[in-house]
Amino acid sequence: EAGVAQSPRYKIIEKRQSVAFWCNPISGHATLYWYQQILGQGPKLLIQFQNNGVVDDSQLPKDRFSAERLKGVDSTLKIQPAKLEDSAVYLCASSPALSTHPLHFGNGTRLTVT
Amino acid sequence: AQTVTQSQPEMSVQEAETVTLSCTYDTSESDYYLFWYKQPPSRQMILVIRQEAYKQQNATENRFSVNFQKAAKSFSLKISDSQLGDAAMYFCAYRSAFPGLNAGNMLTFGGGTRLMVKP
C-alpha cells in the first residue's frame, strides 16, 4: 500500500510571495487533513476534508490560506501572501473515514519564509 | 477546550534500558482517546500506541506500554529495551470520543519530547 505522498519536500520563499503544497492520500481514503507544525510544537489541524467537502476549517487563517480537494482525491494547500510566521512543516494525513484511526501521515513539506 | 502537556522537552536513555515519557491532559469529557505518535527525522508521524479512556487496562504494543491514570489525567509512555531506532520526537495526542458532527479526527497534540538513545 502506497503511503501519503506530499510535494515539495522543502520550499524557501520570501515574505509576501505565494506557495502551494500538494498531497495525494492513500487510495480509497475519504478523509484528508492538513496540519501545521511550527518548530518545537506539536501539529495543529488547519483543515479537514470528507471526500471533496470541507468538514472543519475553523483554524485555517482564511485571509491568506486556502485549500481544495476538487475531485475528492488530491489536495492543494496554498498560502498567499506568506508571512514569516508561516515557516513550519505542513503535514498531510488521510484516513478511510471521518472517525477512523489511525491517521496516515505524509513526510510533510518544510516551508521557510525569509 | 482540551489541552495536552508534555513537560519533558528532552529525554535520554541508554540502549537496552527503559525510559518513560510523561503526558498530562486537561478535559471535562468522560470518554476520549489518547495516542502516542513517533516522529523521526523523516517527519512522518507514526502511531505508536492508542488507549481508549473507557478501558481500564493499559495498552501495550510489543516494547511500548502506557500507564493511563484517568483520575490524574496522566498518560505516560514506557519504552522497554530501548533501541537506536527509537530515537525521535514523541507526541502525546488527545481526541474526543464524541467530537461532534463535523470534528471527526481532530487531534490535539502536546509539544513533544525529543528522545535520544545512547549506544
Coordinates of C-alpha atoms in Angstrom, one line a residue:
Chain A
E1 CA 0.0 0.0 0.0
A2 CA 1.5 3.3 -1.1
G3 CA 1.6 5.9 1.7
V4 CA 0.5 9.6 1.7
A5 CA 2.6 11.5 -0.9
Q6 CA 3.5 15.2 -0.4
S7 CA 5.5 17.6 -2.5
P8 CA 7.6 19.5 -2.5
R9 CA 9.8 18.3 0.4
Y10 CA 11.3 21.7 1.0
K11 CA 10.4 25.2 0.0
I12 CA 12.0 28.5 0.6
I13 CA 10.2 31.8 -0.3
E14 CA 10.3 35.4 0.6
K15 CA 7.6 37.0 2.6
R16 CA 4.6 38.2 0.6
Q17 CA 5.2 35.6 -2.0
S18 CA 2.8 32.7 -2.6
V19 CA 3.3 29.0 -2.3
A20 CA 1.3 25.8 -2.8
F21 CA 1.7 22.3 -1.4
W22 CA 0.3 19.1 -2.9
C23 CA -0.9 16.0 -1.2
N24 CA -2.0 12.6 -2.6
P25 CA -3.7 10.5 0.1
I26 CA -3.8 6.7 0.3
S27 CA -6.1 5.3 -2.3
G28 CA -9.6 4.9 -1.1
H29 CA -9.2 7.2 1.9
A30 CA -12.2 9.5 2.1
T31 CA -10.9 11.9 4.7
L32 CA -7.9 14.2 4.3
Y33 CA -6.2 16.6 6.8
W34 CA -3.7 19.4 6.6
Y35 CA -1.7 20.1 9.8
Q36 CA 0.7 22.9 10.5
Q37 CA 3.7 22.1 12.7
I38 CA 5.7 25.0 13.9
L39 CA 9.3 24.2 15.0
G40 CA 9.2 22.9 18.6
Q41 CA 5.5 22.4 18.7
G42 CA 3.0 19.7 18.1
P43 CA 1.0 19.7 14.8
K44 CA -2.1 21.8 14.7
L45 CA -5.1 21.0 12.4
L46 CA -5.7 23.5 9.7
I47 CA -8.5 21.9 7.7
Q48 CA -10.1 18.5 7.1
F49 CA -12.0 17.2 4.1
Q50 CA -14.5 14.4 3.7
N51 CA -14.3 13.5 0.0
N52 CA -14.4 16.9 -1.7
G53 CA -16.3 18.7 1.1
V54 CA -14.8 20.7 3.9
V55 CA -15.6 19.2 7.3
D56 CA -13.7 21.7 9.6
D57 CA -11.7 24.7 8.6
S58 CA -12.1 26.7 11.9
Q59 CA -8.4 27.0 12.5
L60 CA -7.4 27.9 8.9
P61 CA -6.3 31.6 8.5
K62 CA -8.7 32.2 5.7
D63 CA -7.3 35.7 4.8
R64 CA -4.1 34.0 3.4
F65 CA -4.6 30.3 3.4
S66 CA -6.8 28.3 1.1
A67 CA -7.2 24.6 0.4
E68 CA -9.1 22.5 -2.1
R69 CA -9.8 18.9 -2.9
L70 CA -11.7 19.2 -6.1
K71 CA -12.2 15.5 -7.1
G72 CA -12.1 14.0 -3.6
V73 CA -8.6 12.7 -4.1
D74 CA -5.6 15.0 -4.3
S75 CA -5.5 18.2 -2.3
T76 CA -3.7 21.5 -2.6
L77 CA -2.9 24.0 0.3
K78 CA -2.0 27.5 -0.7
I79 CA -0.6 30.5 1.2
Q80 CA -0.9 33.9 -0.3
P81 CA 0.8 36.2 0.7
A82 CA 3.2 34.3 3.1
K83 CA 4.4 35.8 6.4
L84 CA 7.4 35.0 8.4
E85 CA 5.3 33.2 11.0
D86 CA 4.1 30.7 8.3
S87 CA 7.5 29.0 8.5
A88 CA 6.6 25.5 9.5
V89 CA 6.2 21.9 8.4
Y90 CA 2.9 21.2 6.6
L91 CA 1.7 17.7 7.1
C92 CA -1.0 15.9 5.2
A93 CA -2.8 12.9 6.6
S94 CA -5.6 10.7 5.5
S95 CA -7.9 8.1 6.9
P96 CA -10.5 5.8 5.5
A97 CA -13.4 7.6 7.1
L98 CA -14.2 10.6 9.3
S99 CA -13.7 9.0 12.7
T100 CA -11.4 6.0 12.0
H101 CA -7.9 5.6 13.2
P102 CA -5.0 5.6 12.7
L103 CA -4.3 8.6 10.6
H104 CA -1.7 8.0 8.0
F105 CA 0.7 10.9 7.6
G106 CA 3.0 12.0 4.8
N107 CA 6.5 13.2 5.2
G108 CA 5.5 16.9 5.1
T109 CA 6.7 20.0 3.4
R110 CA 9.1 22.2 5.3
L111 CA 8.4 25.8 4.4
T112 CA 10.9 28.6 5.2
V113 CA 9.7 32.2 4.8
T114 CA 12.6 34.8 4.7
Chain B
A1 CA -11.0 23.2 25.1
Q2 CA -8.7 20.3 25.7
T3 CA -5.0 20.8 26.3
V4 CA -2.2 18.3 26.2
T5 CA 1.1 19.0 28.1
Q6 CA 4.4 17.2 27.8
S7 CA 6.7 18.6 30.5
Q8 CA 9.9 16.9 29.3
P9 CA 11.4 18.7 26.2
E10 CA 14.2 16.1 26.0
M11 CA 14.9 12.7 27.4
S12 CA 17.9 10.4 27.1
V13 CA 18.2 6.7 27.6
Q14 CA 20.9 4.1 27.3
E15 CA 20.4 1.4 24.6
A16 CA 18.6 -1.6 26.1
E17 CA 17.4 0.4 29.1
T18 CA 13.8 1.6 29.9
V19 CA 12.5 5.1 29.6
T20 CA 9.2 6.8 30.5
L21 CA 7.8 9.8 28.7
S22 CA 5.2 11.9 30.6
C23 CA 2.0 13.4 29.3
T24 CA -0.9 15.1 31.1
Y25 CA -4.1 16.5 29.6
D26 CA -7.0 18.6 30.6
T27 CA -10.6 17.7 29.7
S28 CA -14.1 17.8 31.1
E29 CA -15.1 14.9 28.9
S30 CA -15.5 11.3 30.2
D31 CA -14.9 9.4 27.0
Y32 CA -12.0 10.0 24.7
Y33 CA -8.9 8.5 23.1
L34 CA -5.3 9.1 23.8
F35 CA -2.4 8.4 21.5
W36 CA 1.4 8.4 21.3
Y37 CA 2.9 9.3 18.0
K38 CA 6.6 9.0 17.0
Q39 CA 8.1 11.5 14.5
P40 CA 11.6 10.5 13.3
P41 CA 13.7 12.9 11.2
S42 CA 11.8 11.9 8.1
R43 CA 9.0 14.0 9.7
Q44 CA 6.3 11.3 9.1
M45 CA 4.1 10.9 12.2
I46 CA 3.8 7.2 13.1
L47 CA 1.2 5.9 15.6
V48 CA 2.9 4.0 18.4
I49 CA 0.0 3.2 20.7
R50 CA -3.6 4.1 21.4
Q51 CA -5.7 4.0 24.6
E52 CA -9.5 4.2 24.9
A53 CA -10.5 6.1 28.1
Y54 CA -13.3 3.7 29.0
K55 CA -10.8 0.8 29.1
Q56 CA -9.1 0.3 32.5
Q57 CA -6.4 -2.0 31.1
N58 CA -3.3 -0.2 29.9
A59 CA -2.5 -0.7 26.3
T60 CA 0.7 -2.5 25.2
E61 CA 2.4 -2.9 21.8
N62 CA 5.5 -5.0 22.0
R63 CA 8.1 -2.9 23.8
F64 CA 5.8 0.0 24.2
S65 CA 3.2 0.3 27.0
V66 CA 1.3 3.1 28.7
N67 CA 0.4 4.0 32.2
F68 CA -3.1 5.5 32.0
Q69 CA -4.3 7.3 35.1
K70 CA -7.7 8.7 34.3
A71 CA -8.4 10.4 37.6
A72 CA -5.0 12.1 37.4
K73 CA -5.4 12.8 33.7
S74 CA -2.0 11.3 33.1
F75 CA -0.9 9.2 30.1
S76 CA 2.8 8.1 30.2
L77 CA 4.6 6.0 27.6
K78 CA 7.1 3.4 28.7
I79 CA 9.7 2.1 26.2
S80 CA 11.4 -1.1 27.3
D81 CA 14.7 -2.4 25.8
S82 CA 15.3 0.9 24.0
Q83 CA 16.8 0.7 20.6
L84 CA 18.7 3.2 18.5
G85 CA 15.8 3.4 16.1
D86 CA 13.6 4.6 18.9
A87 CA 15.3 8.0 18.8
A88 CA 12.8 10.5 17.6
M89 CA 10.3 13.2 18.7
Y90 CA 7.3 11.7 20.6
F91 CA 3.9 13.4 20.7
C92 CA 1.0 12.7 23.0
A93 CA -2.4 13.4 21.5
Y94 CA -6.0 13.6 22.6
R95 CA -9.2 13.0 20.7
S96 CA -12.8 13.3 22.0
A97 CA -14.8 10.1 21.6
F98 CA -17.8 12.2 20.6
P99 CA -16.3 15.1 18.6
G100 CA -19.5 16.3 17.2
L101 CA -20.9 16.0 13.7
N102 CA -18.0 17.8 12.0
A103 CA -15.0 17.4 14.2
G104 CA -14.0 13.9 13.0
N105 CA -10.5 13.1 13.8
M106 CA -9.4 16.4 15.3
L107 CA -6.3 15.6 17.4
T108 CA -4.9 17.9 20.0
F109 CA -1.2 17.3 20.3
G110 CA 1.3 18.1 23.1
G111 CA 4.5 20.0 22.4
G112 CA 6.6 16.8 22.1
T113 CA 9.5 15.1 23.8
R114 CA 12.8 14.5 22.0
L115 CA 14.1 11.1 22.9
M116 CA 17.8 10.4 22.4
V117 CA 19.2 6.9 22.7
K118 CA 22.8 6.4 23.6
P119 CA 24.7 3.4 22.2

